[in-house]
Amino acid sequence: MFGALDTSASGLVAQRVRMETIAANMANTNSVFDAEGRVNPYRRRIAIFGEGDPATGKADGVHVREILLDQSPLRKVWEPGHPADIDGDGYVEMPNIDNTTETINALEAARAYEANVTAAQATKQMIQAGLKLLA
């Protein structure tokens, strides 16, 4: 019975990390400079899930296996005079982030998080009912 709670908890953690990744993408929609001030457009990050828990070796649940950089092409935006205009043609390479896609992904992650909360609550109610039967 507690394995079901562990499975729901792993889903909650995984969806939280996914949501943090999506939030970072949305926050960096216009970031063309890195921390050192060099022109280096931010690349969209994608949370990749894996099955089980590598820390315990259990096959139940889910975890974030890795966070990958999206290798799709960067957006080219015409902004003459922008400090990141390297080629002199007025085009700036912007992050490969589409806020509509990120918003949909955020809604999906929120719904999955809610589903894990509901599953955990149902498991808790079943445990309570089982304890009442034993008492």
Coordinates of C-alpha atoms in Angstrom, one line a residue:
M1 CA 0.0 0.0 0.0
F2 CA 2.8 2.4 0.8
G3 CA 4.3 1.6 -2.6
A4 CA 1.4 3.4 -4.2
L5 CA 2.1 6.5 -2.1
D6 CA 5.8 6.3 -3.2
T7 CA 4.7 6.1 -6.8
S8 CA 2.4 9.1 -6.5
A9 CA 5.2 11.0 -4.7
S10 CA 7.7 10.2 -7.5
G11 CA 5.2 11.6 -10.0
L12 CA 4.8 14.8 -8.0
V13 CA 8.5 15.3 -7.9
A14 CA 9.0 14.6 -11.6
Q15 CA 6.1 17.0 -12.6
R16 CA 7.5 19.7 -10.3
V17 CA 10.9 19.4 -12.1
R18 CA 9.2 19.5 -15.4
M19 CA 7.3 22.6 -14.4
E20 CA 10.5 24.3 -13.3
T21 CA 12.1 23.5 -16.6
I22 CA 9.1 24.9 -18.5
A23 CA 9.2 28.1 -16.3
A24 CA 12.9 28.5 -17.0
N25 CA 12.1 28.2 -20.8
M26 CA 9.4 30.9 -20.6
A27 CA 11.6 33.2 -18.5
N28 CA 14.4 33.0 -21.1
T29 CA 12.3 33.6 -24.2
N30 CA 14.4 36.6 -25.1
S31 CA 17.7 35.7 -23.5
V32 CA 20.5 36.0 -26.1
F33 CA 23.4 36.6 -23.8
D34 CA 24.9 34.0 -21.4
A35 CA 26.1 34.8 -17.8
E36 CA 29.4 36.0 -19.0
G37 CA 27.8 38.5 -21.4
R38 CA 28.7 36.6 -24.6
V39 CA 26.2 36.2 -27.4
N40 CA 24.8 32.7 -26.7
P41 CA 21.1 32.3 -27.2
Y42 CA 19.3 30.2 -24.6
R43 CA 18.2 26.8 -25.8
R44 CA 14.9 25.3 -24.8
R45 CA 15.2 22.6 -22.1
I46 CA 13.1 19.4 -22.1
A47 CA 12.7 17.2 -19.1
I48 CA 12.9 13.5 -20.0
F49 CA 11.3 11.0 -17.7
G50 CA 12.6 7.5 -16.8
E51 CA 10.9 4.7 -15.1
G52 CA 11.5 3.7 -11.5
D53 CA 13.8 5.2 -8.9
P54 CA 17.5 4.9 -9.6
A55 CA 18.3 5.8 -5.9
T56 CA 16.5 2.8 -4.5
G57 CA 16.4 0.5 -7.5
K58 CA 12.6 0.1 -7.4
A59 CA 10.8 -0.2 -10.7
D60 CA 7.7 1.7 -9.5
G61 CA 7.2 5.3 -10.2
V62 CA 9.0 7.8 -12.4
H63 CA 12.0 10.2 -12.2
V64 CA 13.5 12.8 -14.4
R65 CA 16.3 10.9 -16.2
E66 CA 17.8 14.0 -17.8
I67 CA 17.2 17.5 -19.0
L68 CA 18.0 17.8 -22.7
L69 CA 18.7 20.9 -24.8
D70 CA 16.3 21.2 -27.7
Q71 CA 18.5 21.2 -30.9
S72 CA 15.9 22.7 -33.1
P73 CA 17.0 25.8 -35.0
L74 CA 17.1 29.2 -33.2
R75 CA 14.6 31.8 -34.3
K76 CA 16.0 34.6 -36.5
V77 CA 14.5 38.0 -35.7
W78 CA 15.2 41.2 -37.6
E79 CA 16.4 43.8 -35.1
P80 CA 18.9 46.2 -36.5
G81 CA 21.1 47.8 -33.9
H82 CA 20.6 45.0 -31.4
P83 CA 23.9 44.3 -29.6
A84 CA 23.6 40.6 -30.6
D85 CA 23.5 41.4 -34.3
I86 CA 26.8 39.5 -35.1
D87 CA 26.5 39.3 -38.9
G88 CA 25.6 42.9 -39.5
D89 CA 22.5 42.1 -41.5
G90 CA 20.2 43.1 -38.7
Y91 CA 19.1 39.5 -37.7
V92 CA 19.5 38.3 -34.2
E93 CA 19.3 34.6 -33.3
M94 CA 16.7 34.3 -30.5
P95 CA 15.9 31.3 -28.3
N96 CA 14.0 28.4 -29.9
I97 CA 11.1 28.8 -27.5
D98 CA 7.4 29.0 -28.4
N99 CA 5.4 30.4 -25.5
T100 CA 2.2 28.7 -26.8
T101 CA 3.9 25.3 -26.7
E102 CA 5.4 26.0 -23.2
T103 CA 2.0 27.1 -21.9
I104 CA 0.3 23.9 -23.1
N105 CA 3.2 21.8 -21.6
A106 CA 2.7 23.7 -18.3
L107 CA -1.0 23.0 -18.3
E108 CA -0.3 19.3 -19.0
A109 CA 2.3 19.1 -16.2
A110 CA -0.2 20.8 -13.8
R111 CA -2.9 18.3 -14.7
A112 CA -0.5 15.4 -14.2
Y113 CA 0.5 16.9 -10.8
E114 CA -3.1 17.1 -9.8
A115 CA -3.7 13.5 -10.9
N116 CA -0.9 12.4 -8.6
V117 CA -2.3 14.3 -5.7
T118 CA -5.7 12.7 -6.3
A119 CA -4.1 9.2 -6.4
A120 CA -2.2 9.9 -3.2
Q121 CA -5.4 11.0 -1.5
A122 CA -7.3 7.9 -2.6
T123 CA -4.4 5.7 -1.4
K124 CA -4.5 7.5 2.0
Q125 CA -8.2 6.9 2.3
M126 CA -7.8 3.2 1.5
I127 CA -5.1 2.9 4.1
Q128 CA -7.4 4.6 6.7
A129 CA -10.3 2.3 5.8
G130 CA -8.0 -0.7 6.2
L131 CA -6.9 0.5 9.6
K132 CA -10.5 0.9 10.7
L133 CA -11.2 -2.7 9.7
L134 CA -8.3 -3.9 11.8
A135 CA -9.4 -1.9 14.8

